[in-house]
């Protein structure tokens, strides 16, 4: 049966309203959430990340109370949205406008996976399917038509950007990555993505960890004792380690004797100061400056992104209403076809009794079908007009009358 857009409800808990540890505590409880939703939703999707826990639903009685109960003490931070506010919020989320780091890309995949999980569990039907498919479409449109996701606002990505610009690219270069932790892994992966022909050397205190990362980026693994030799052959050095004192000594850099690009995002710095004149050096402050510049570009794109979101929100409303109208029309047609079949069968029976031949019977049946469609055409046109005007509730009343009558005839 058609569902009104006004019925759409969401319970929202995000980093904007609640402490991160509170929000993050629900990320691993998606399965529990779906369990408690049984019986209080017709359709539902749970979106859970480290920054948000959101439940979207076409609800039955008790939905909001059930979710609030599930949230417990965290419910004081929750917001409840209805109708178009739900659509607008989800589309903004997919576009990266509600993220802690504006324009981040990961959320788009998380929105898509949340719907797929709900569909796998059998709780996401055609209405939330429409909502989430349009949300993902909106997120892609915003990113393709604006620079909302411009650059990289993580320190590793910004470090790679600085190094790329200073070195004139990485292809054919020898890039040494000091540190095999998360930051080092990101930097090495970004270099490999950009430069298939680069030679990448991973240097780490634990050679096993260096080997693990080197295997992922088609690189070579070394211990810290090999640093002086590697620096002498390097074009670019990217550093991300946790140390109490510098691991790259000034003397090592002086011994290189040629131009070298070094970007260090360690805190405290892992490269001994002052830096020799043959070395281009960028530290954490330089990287943070790049991040601020990237964020400034993204922020300037917000009005464009918001305009696209509003266009897509309006489109979703039309699509939702059309779907509702189509369902209402289908209810009416089911009733009309049932009545027509009954009447045609009775007519055919009578005509046979009068000796009418088979060809005439086919004509009679065809006439009945044609007459039914013509009689219903004004009602179908009205249904589509009503949907476009947002009068779906009136249309649903009409469809319900036909539904009730069909049920009565079947019994």
Tab-separated table of C-alpha atoms in Angstrom, residues 14-406:
chain	number	residue	atom	x	y	z
A	14	UNK	CA	25.613	12.176	15.884
A	15	UNK	CA	28.971	13.695	16.784
A	16	UNK	CA	27.379	17.145	16.528
A	17	UNK	CA	25.128	16.534	19.528
A	18	UNK	CA	26.810	13.820	21.608
A	19	UNK	CA	30.321	12.920	22.839
A	20	UNK	CA	32.176	10.739	20.335
A	21	UNK	CA	32.618	7.868	22.784
A	22	UNK	CA	28.852	7.799	23.347
A	23	UNK	CA	28.064	7.731	19.621
A	24	UNK	CA	30.826	5.249	18.854
A	25	UNK	CA	29.559	2.786	21.462
A	26	UNK	CA	26.616	1.945	19.164
A	27	UNK	CA	28.694	1.198	16.062
A	28	UNK	CA	29.035	-2.469	17.016
A	29	UNK	CA	25.386	-2.860	18.043
A	30	UNK	CA	23.717	-2.843	14.637
A	31	UNK	CA	22.543	-6.435	15.018
A	32	UNK	CA	20.907	-5.633	18.359
A	33	UNK	CA	19.235	-2.609	16.814
A	34	UNK	CA	17.619	-4.677	14.084
A	35	UNK	CA	16.426	-7.159	16.696
A	36	UNK	CA	14.568	-4.525	18.715
A	37	UNK	CA	13.028	-3.032	15.563
A	38	UNK	CA	11.056	-6.183	14.838
A	39	UNK	CA	7.370	-5.445	15.088
A	40	UNK	CA	7.718	-1.654	15.197
A	41	UNK	CA	8.718	-0.953	11.569
A	42	UNK	CA	7.537	-1.825	8.093
A	43	UNK	CA	10.908	-0.809	6.678
A	44	UNK	CA	14.131	0.243	8.399
A	45	UNK	CA	17.807	1.008	7.779
A	46	UNK	CA	20.411	1.451	10.519
A	47	UNK	CA	23.398	3.671	9.686
A	48	UNK	CA	26.144	3.229	12.279
A	49	UNK	CA	29.660	4.707	12.106
A	50	UNK	CA	32.113	6.075	14.654
A	51	UNK	CA	30.459	9.498	14.217
A	52	UNK	CA	26.769	8.646	13.926
A	53	UNK	CA	24.051	6.171	14.855
A	54	UNK	CA	20.887	6.755	12.829
A	55	UNK	CA	17.741	4.671	12.390
A	56	UNK	CA	15.556	5.415	9.361
A	57	UNK	CA	12.112	3.851	9.226
A	58	UNK	CA	8.606	3.623	7.936
A	59	UNK	CA	7.367	3.072	11.466
A	60	UNK	CA	4.571	1.307	13.230
A	61	UNK	CA	3.301	2.286	16.640
A	62	UNK	CA	6.041	2.306	19.272
A	63	UNK	CA	8.996	2.825	16.922
A	64	UNK	CA	10.369	6.010	18.479
A	65	UNK	CA	9.857	4.747	22.045
A	66	UNK	CA	11.644	1.491	21.179
A	67	UNK	CA	14.694	3.214	19.703
A	68	UNK	CA	14.848	5.735	22.546
A	69	UNK	CA	14.768	2.849	25.000
A	70	UNK	CA	17.597	1.143	23.105
A	71	UNK	CA	19.720	4.298	23.286
A	72	UNK	CA	19.274	4.524	27.051
A	73	UNK	CA	21.132	7.466	28.598
A	74	UNK	CA	22.359	8.488	25.151
A	75	UNK	CA	18.775	9.253	24.116
A	76	UNK	CA	19.078	12.735	25.654
A	77	UNK	CA	21.384	13.602	22.757
A	78	UNK	CA	19.091	12.170	20.074
A	79	UNK	CA	16.963	14.086	17.589
A	80	UNK	CA	13.785	12.835	15.923
A	81	UNK	CA	13.118	13.851	12.325
A	82	UNK	CA	10.050	13.382	10.138
A	83	UNK	CA	9.179	13.561	6.456
A	84	UNK	CA	11.238	15.899	4.303
A	85	UNK	CA	13.590	16.658	7.207
A	86	UNK	CA	14.624	12.988	7.129
A	87	UNK	CA	15.282	13.137	3.388
A	88	UNK	CA	17.281	16.356	3.647
A	89	UNK	CA	19.383	15.048	6.544
A	90	UNK	CA	20.265	11.764	4.822
A	91	UNK	CA	21.139	13.504	1.555
A	92	UNK	CA	23.395	15.939	3.441
A	93	UNK	CA	25.044	13.000	5.196
A	94	UNK	CA	25.708	11.227	1.887
A	95	UNK	CA	27.076	14.460	0.413
A	96	UNK	CA	29.607	14.790	3.242
A	97	UNK	CA	28.021	17.987	4.552
A	98	UNK	CA	27.315	16.517	7.990
A	99	UNK	CA	30.703	14.851	8.463
A	100	UNK	CA	33.237	15.863	11.103
A	101	UNK	CA	35.603	16.561	8.191
A	102	UNK	CA	33.473	18.205	5.537
A	103	UNK	CA	33.417	16.410	2.200
A	104	UNK	CA	34.937	13.149	3.428
A	105	UNK	CA	34.358	10.262	1.026
A	106	UNK	CA	34.033	7.287	3.354
A	107	UNK	CA	30.495	8.173	4.452
A	108	UNK	CA	29.108	7.607	0.945
A	109	UNK	CA	30.158	3.966	1.021
A	110	UNK	CA	28.860	3.626	4.562
A	111	UNK	CA	25.410	4.862	3.493
A	112	UNK	CA	25.331	2.382	0.605
A	113	UNK	CA	26.477	-0.509	2.815
A	114	UNK	CA	23.915	0.351	5.499
A	115	UNK	CA	21.104	-0.055	2.979
A	116	UNK	CA	22.580	-3.297	1.612
A	117	UNK	CA	22.743	-4.715	5.138
A	118	UNK	CA	19.105	-3.778	5.774
A	119	UNK	CA	18.110	-5.339	2.459
A	120	UNK	CA	20.023	-8.498	3.335
A	121	UNK	CA	18.084	-8.673	6.596
A	122	UNK	CA	14.811	-8.233	4.718
A	123	UNK	CA	13.774	-4.979	6.420
A	124	UNK	CA	14.468	-2.475	3.629
A	125	UNK	CA	11.665	-2.352	1.083
A	126	UNK	CA	10.951	-0.296	-2.009
A	127	UNK	CA	10.386	3.002	-0.210
A	128	UNK	CA	13.637	3.065	1.769
A	129	UNK	CA	15.283	1.542	-1.289
A	130	UNK	CA	14.209	4.626	-3.222
A	131	UNK	CA	15.348	6.931	-0.406
A	132	UNK	CA	18.813	5.400	-0.042
A	133	UNK	CA	19.479	4.934	-3.763
A	134	UNK	CA	18.703	8.623	-4.279
A	135	UNK	CA	20.877	9.534	-1.287
A	136	UNK	CA	23.855	7.703	-2.797
A	137	UNK	CA	23.119	9.306	-6.171
A	138	UNK	CA	23.070	12.719	-4.489
A	139	UNK	CA	26.401	12.068	-2.783
A	140	UNK	CA	27.986	11.151	-6.110
A	141	UNK	CA	26.479	14.170	-7.873
A	142	UNK	CA	27.772	16.565	-5.218
A	143	UNK	CA	31.277	15.150	-5.464
A	144	UNK	CA	31.309	15.187	-9.270
A	145	UNK	CA	29.886	18.711	-9.642
A	146	UNK	CA	31.721	20.454	-6.793
A	147	UNK	CA	35.115	20.367	-5.037
A	148	UNK	CA	33.571	19.419	-1.702
A	149	UNK	CA	35.999	16.465	-1.471
A	150	UNK	CA	38.989	18.356	-2.863
A	151	UNK	CA	42.423	17.298	-1.694
A	152	UNK	CA	43.263	15.297	1.380
A	153	UNK	CA	42.659	16.645	4.869
A	154	UNK	CA	44.560	13.913	6.680
A	155	UNK	CA	48.170	14.620	7.647
A	156	UNK	CA	49.505	11.638	5.620
A	157	UNK	CA	47.677	12.754	2.473
A	158	UNK	CA	48.752	16.360	2.899
A	159	UNK	CA	52.346	15.215	3.421
A	160	UNK	CA	52.259	13.270	0.163
A	161	UNK	CA	50.859	16.343	-1.614
A	162	UNK	CA	53.714	18.521	-0.329
A	163	UNK	CA	56.303	15.926	-1.291
A	164	UNK	CA	54.797	15.450	-4.763
A	165	UNK	CA	54.885	19.180	-5.476
A	166	UNK	CA	58.441	19.563	-4.193
A	167	UNK	CA	59.766	16.518	-6.073
A	168	UNK	CA	57.805	17.064	-9.290
A	169	UNK	CA	55.974	13.762	-8.939
A	170	UNK	CA	56.999	10.283	-7.812
A	171	UNK	CA	57.252	8.246	-11.026
A	172	UNK	CA	60.738	6.878	-11.474
A	173	UNK	CA	61.772	8.248	-8.067
A	174	UNK	CA	63.073	6.414	-5.005
A	175	UNK	CA	60.692	7.122	-2.125
A	176	UNK	CA	61.708	6.114	1.405
A	177	UNK	CA	58.877	5.823	3.944
A	178	UNK	CA	60.099	5.807	7.544
A	179	UNK	CA	57.437	4.237	9.773
A	180	UNK	CA	55.097	1.323	9.052
A	181	UNK	CA	52.194	2.415	11.246
A	182	UNK	CA	48.853	3.742	10.033
A	183	UNK	CA	50.232	7.061	8.768
A	184	UNK	CA	53.202	5.429	7.051
A	185	UNK	CA	50.894	2.883	5.464
A	186	UNK	CA	48.633	5.615	4.067
A	187	UNK	CA	51.584	7.562	2.669
A	188	UNK	CA	53.128	4.500	1.035
A	189	UNK	CA	49.785	3.480	-0.489
A	190	UNK	CA	49.153	6.966	-1.881
A	191	UNK	CA	52.600	7.064	-3.467
A	192	UNK	CA	52.066	3.673	-5.085
A	193	UNK	CA	48.624	4.684	-6.393
A	194	UNK	CA	50.117	7.777	-8.008
A	195	UNK	CA	53.364	6.271	-9.234
A	196	UNK	CA	53.432	2.675	-10.512
A	197	UNK	CA	57.122	3.003	-11.419
A	198	UNK	CA	58.353	4.490	-8.134
A	199	UNK	CA	60.768	2.503	-5.998
A	200	UNK	CA	59.375	2.418	-2.452
A	201	UNK	CA	61.493	1.472	0.553
A	202	UNK	CA	59.788	0.911	3.907
A	203	UNK	CA	61.969	1.512	6.976
A	204	UNK	CA	60.780	0.524	10.434
A	205	UNK	CA	62.107	-0.485	13.830
A	206	UNK	CA	60.277	-3.811	13.382
A	207	UNK	CA	61.409	-5.277	10.069
A	208	UNK	CA	58.448	-7.690	10.118
A	209	UNK	CA	56.014	-4.757	10.059
A	210	UNK	CA	58.079	-3.155	7.322
A	211	UNK	CA	57.822	-6.367	5.283
A	212	UNK	CA	54.063	-6.500	5.802
A	213	UNK	CA	53.588	-2.982	4.445
A	214	UNK	CA	56.154	-3.463	1.685
A	215	UNK	CA	54.187	-6.471	0.473
A	216	UNK	CA	51.085	-4.314	0.065
A	217	UNK	CA	52.786	-1.570	-1.948
A	218	UNK	CA	55.298	-3.636	-3.944
A	219	UNK	CA	58.149	-2.157	-1.953
A	220	UNK	CA	61.280	-3.231	-0.084
A	221	UNK	CA	61.612	-3.607	3.697
A	222	UNK	CA	64.498	-2.457	5.900
A	223	UNK	CA	65.393	-1.871	9.525
A	224	UNK	CA	66.401	1.533	10.927
A	225	UNK	CA	70.077	0.601	10.668
A	226	UNK	CA	69.798	0.904	6.873
A	227	UNK	CA	68.621	4.533	6.948
A	228	UNK	CA	71.969	6.216	6.088
A	229	UNK	CA	72.456	4.029	3.018
A	230	UNK	CA	68.846	4.470	1.867
A	231	UNK	CA	68.937	8.252	2.325
A	232	UNK	CA	71.995	8.440	0.097
A	233	UNK	CA	69.978	6.871	-2.751
A	234	UNK	CA	66.609	8.510	-2.053
A	235	UNK	CA	64.750	11.272	-3.876
A	236	UNK	CA	61.907	11.639	-1.370
A	237	UNK	CA	61.673	10.745	2.330
A	238	UNK	CA	58.320	10.572	4.133
A	239	UNK	CA	58.501	10.207	7.912
A	240	UNK	CA	55.811	9.233	10.440
A	241	UNK	CA	57.190	7.670	13.612
A	242	UNK	CA	56.816	8.023	17.370
A	243	UNK	CA	60.249	8.655	18.888
A	244	UNK	CA	61.839	10.527	21.768
A	245	UNK	CA	64.751	11.748	19.663
A	246	UNK	CA	65.317	12.178	15.913
A	247	UNK	CA	65.993	9.017	13.907
A	248	UNK	CA	67.275	10.989	10.913
A	249	UNK	CA	70.394	12.868	11.992
A	250	UNK	CA	71.611	16.072	10.367
A	251	UNK	CA	74.850	14.317	9.467
A	252	UNK	CA	72.915	11.691	7.467
A	253	UNK	CA	71.326	14.421	5.368
A	254	UNK	CA	74.607	16.282	4.871
A	255	UNK	CA	76.207	13.079	3.608
A	256	UNK	CA	73.583	12.815	0.841
A	257	UNK	CA	75.292	15.698	-0.943
A	258	UNK	CA	72.409	16.398	-3.366
A	259	UNK	CA	68.843	17.699	-3.410
A	260	UNK	CA	66.487	15.656	-1.243
A	261	UNK	CA	62.808	16.136	-0.334
A	262	UNK	CA	61.918	15.307	3.278
A	263	UNK	CA	58.419	15.599	4.786
A	264	UNK	CA	58.105	14.704	8.468
A	265	UNK	CA	54.702	14.474	10.203
A	266	UNK	CA	56.110	12.985	13.402
A	267	UNK	CA	55.388	14.733	16.699
A	268	UNK	CA	57.931	15.437	18.075
A	269	UNK	CA	59.910	15.753	14.822
A	270	UNK	CA	61.976	12.735	13.807
A	271	UNK	CA	64.421	14.771	11.699
A	272	UNK	CA	67.222	16.615	13.483
A	273	UNK	CA	67.311	20.395	13.089
A	274	UNK	CA	68.699	22.584	11.583
A	275	UNK	CA	68.155	21.201	8.094
A	276	UNK	CA	71.051	21.269	5.593
A	277	UNK	CA	70.650	23.549	2.553
A	278	UNK	CA	70.512	20.631	0.112
A	279	UNK	CA	67.252	19.394	1.686
A	280	UNK	CA	63.712	20.617	1.079
A	281	UNK	CA	62.060	20.051	4.449
A	282	UNK	CA	58.414	20.270	5.525
A	283	UNK	CA	57.278	19.536	9.060
A	284	UNK	CA	53.939	19.104	10.775
A	285	UNK	CA	53.205	22.862	10.755
A	286	UNK	CA	53.672	22.974	6.987
A	287	UNK	CA	51.377	19.981	6.592
A	288	UNK	CA	48.736	21.593	8.812
A	289	UNK	CA	48.884	24.700	6.631
A	290	UNK	CA	48.123	22.559	3.566
A	291	UNK	CA	45.199	20.965	5.395
A	292	UNK	CA	43.777	24.406	6.225
A	293	UNK	CA	44.072	25.442	2.582
A	294	UNK	CA	42.266	22.281	1.466
A	295	UNK	CA	39.497	22.810	4.012
A	296	UNK	CA	39.085	26.407	2.858
A	297	UNK	CA	38.475	25.164	-0.698
A	298	UNK	CA	35.923	22.648	0.548
A	299	UNK	CA	34.091	25.216	2.664
A	300	UNK	CA	33.773	27.527	-0.343
A	301	UNK	CA	32.008	24.679	-2.152
A	302	UNK	CA	29.344	24.192	0.535
A	303	UNK	CA	26.714	26.520	-1.029
A	304	UNK	CA	27.004	24.677	-4.372
A	305	UNK	CA	26.735	21.320	-2.624
A	306	UNK	CA	23.705	22.441	-0.637
A	307	UNK	CA	21.970	23.645	-3.802
A	308	UNK	CA	22.442	20.212	-5.393
A	309	UNK	CA	21.118	18.544	-2.247
A	310	UNK	CA	17.976	20.693	-2.348
A	311	UNK	CA	17.422	19.836	-6.025
A	312	UNK	CA	17.669	16.147	-5.224
A	313	UNK	CA	15.405	16.467	-2.171
A	314	UNK	CA	12.726	17.970	-4.426
A	315	UNK	CA	13.254	15.181	-6.953
A	316	UNK	CA	12.921	12.524	-4.250
A	317	UNK	CA	9.606	14.026	-3.193
A	318	UNK	CA	8.289	13.710	-6.748
A	319	UNK	CA	9.562	10.145	-7.108
A	320	UNK	CA	8.076	9.145	-3.740
A	321	UNK	CA	4.687	10.630	-4.607
A	322	UNK	CA	4.723	8.990	-8.042
A	323	UNK	CA	5.492	5.635	-6.458
A	324	UNK	CA	2.599	6.120	-4.062
A	325	UNK	CA	0.298	7.071	-6.934
A	326	UNK	CA	1.384	4.025	-8.937
A	327	UNK	CA	0.605	1.774	-5.977
A	328	UNK	CA	-2.799	3.382	-5.465
A	329	UNK	CA	-3.575	2.985	-9.167
A	330	UNK	CA	-2.479	-0.652	-8.988
A	331	UNK	CA	-4.970	-1.224	-6.146
A	332	UNK	CA	-7.748	0.325	-8.216
A	333	UNK	CA	-6.763	-1.707	-11.290
A	334	UNK	CA	-6.738	-4.937	-9.275
A	335	UNK	CA	-10.294	-4.258	-8.217
A	336	UNK	CA	-11.381	-3.222	-11.728
A	337	UNK	CA	-9.777	-6.267	-13.345
A	338	UNK	CA	-11.383	-8.587	-10.824
A	339	UNK	CA	-14.847	-7.128	-11.448
A	340	UNK	CA	-14.278	-7.121	-15.203
A	341	UNK	CA	-13.192	-10.779	-15.203
A	342	UNK	CA	-16.263	-11.769	-13.243
A	343	UNK	CA	-18.586	-9.834	-15.542
A	344	UNK	CA	-16.865	-11.073	-18.712
A	345	UNK	CA	-17.128	-14.682	-17.562
A	346	UNK	CA	-20.835	-14.217	-16.929
A	347	UNK	CA	-21.305	-12.544	-20.333
A	348	UNK	CA	-19.354	-15.278	-22.141
A	349	UNK	CA	-21.436	-17.937	-20.422
A	350	UNK	CA	-24.656	-16.285	-21.574
A	351	UNK	CA	-23.423	-15.755	-25.130
A	352	UNK	CA	-22.363	-19.384	-25.411
A	353	UNK	CA	-25.866	-20.346	-24.380
A	354	UNK	CA	-27.170	-18.252	-27.247
A	355	UNK	CA	-24.906	-20.050	-29.710
A	356	UNK	CA	-22.516	-17.157	-30.325
A	357	UNK	CA	-19.284	-18.352	-32.032
A	358	UNK	CA	-15.774	-18.167	-30.553
A	359	UNK	CA	-14.678	-15.137	-32.579
A	360	UNK	CA	-17.525	-13.067	-31.193
A	361	UNK	CA	-16.614	-14.131	-27.660
A	362	UNK	CA	-13.053	-12.857	-28.168
A	363	UNK	CA	-14.426	-9.550	-29.410
A	364	UNK	CA	-16.636	-9.287	-26.322
A	365	UNK	CA	-13.684	-9.928	-24.002
A	366	UNK	CA	-11.491	-7.384	-25.824
A	367	UNK	CA	-14.302	-4.828	-25.661
A	368	UNK	CA	-14.617	-5.323	-21.899
A	369	UNK	CA	-10.887	-4.729	-21.355
A	370	UNK	CA	-10.927	-1.611	-23.521
A	371	UNK	CA	-14.026	-0.219	-21.817
A	372	UNK	CA	-12.517	-0.744	-18.357
A	373	UNK	CA	-9.341	1.153	-19.260
A	374	UNK	CA	-11.279	4.035	-20.791
A	375	UNK	CA	-13.598	4.313	-17.805
A	376	UNK	CA	-10.639	4.389	-15.397
A	377	UNK	CA	-8.489	6.784	-17.435
A	378	UNK	CA	-9.834	9.980	-15.775
A	379	UNK	CA	-9.237	8.445	-12.350
A	380	UNK	CA	-5.678	7.443	-13.286
A	381	UNK	CA	-4.931	10.936	-14.588
A	382	UNK	CA	-6.356	12.398	-11.394
A	383	UNK	CA	-4.161	10.060	-9.358
A	384	UNK	CA	-0.990	11.304	-11.043
A	385	UNK	CA	-2.058	14.934	-10.704
A	386	UNK	CA	-2.880	14.405	-7.037
A	387	UNK	CA	0.543	12.851	-6.489
A	388	UNK	CA	2.328	15.792	-8.102
A	389	UNK	CA	0.336	18.160	-5.887
A	390	UNK	CA	1.212	16.120	-2.812
A	391	UNK	CA	-2.388	14.949	-2.223
A	392	UNK	CA	-1.392	11.336	-1.667
A	393	UNK	CA	-3.509	10.961	1.475
A	394	UNK	CA	-6.704	11.611	-0.510
A	395	UNK	CA	-5.562	9.140	-3.138
A	396	UNK	CA	-4.827	6.552	-0.473
A	397	UNK	CA	-8.373	6.944	0.856
A	398	UNK	CA	-9.737	6.163	-2.600
A	399	UNK	CA	-7.392	3.187	-2.996
A	400	UNK	CA	-8.437	1.874	0.419
A	401	UNK	CA	-12.086	1.911	-0.660
A	402	UNK	CA	-11.221	-0.224	-3.672
A	403	UNK	CA	-9.022	-2.474	-1.525
A	404	UNK	CA	-11.847	-3.049	0.945
A	405	UNK	CA	-14.319	-3.740	-1.844
A	406	UNK	CA	-11.934	-6.223	-3.463
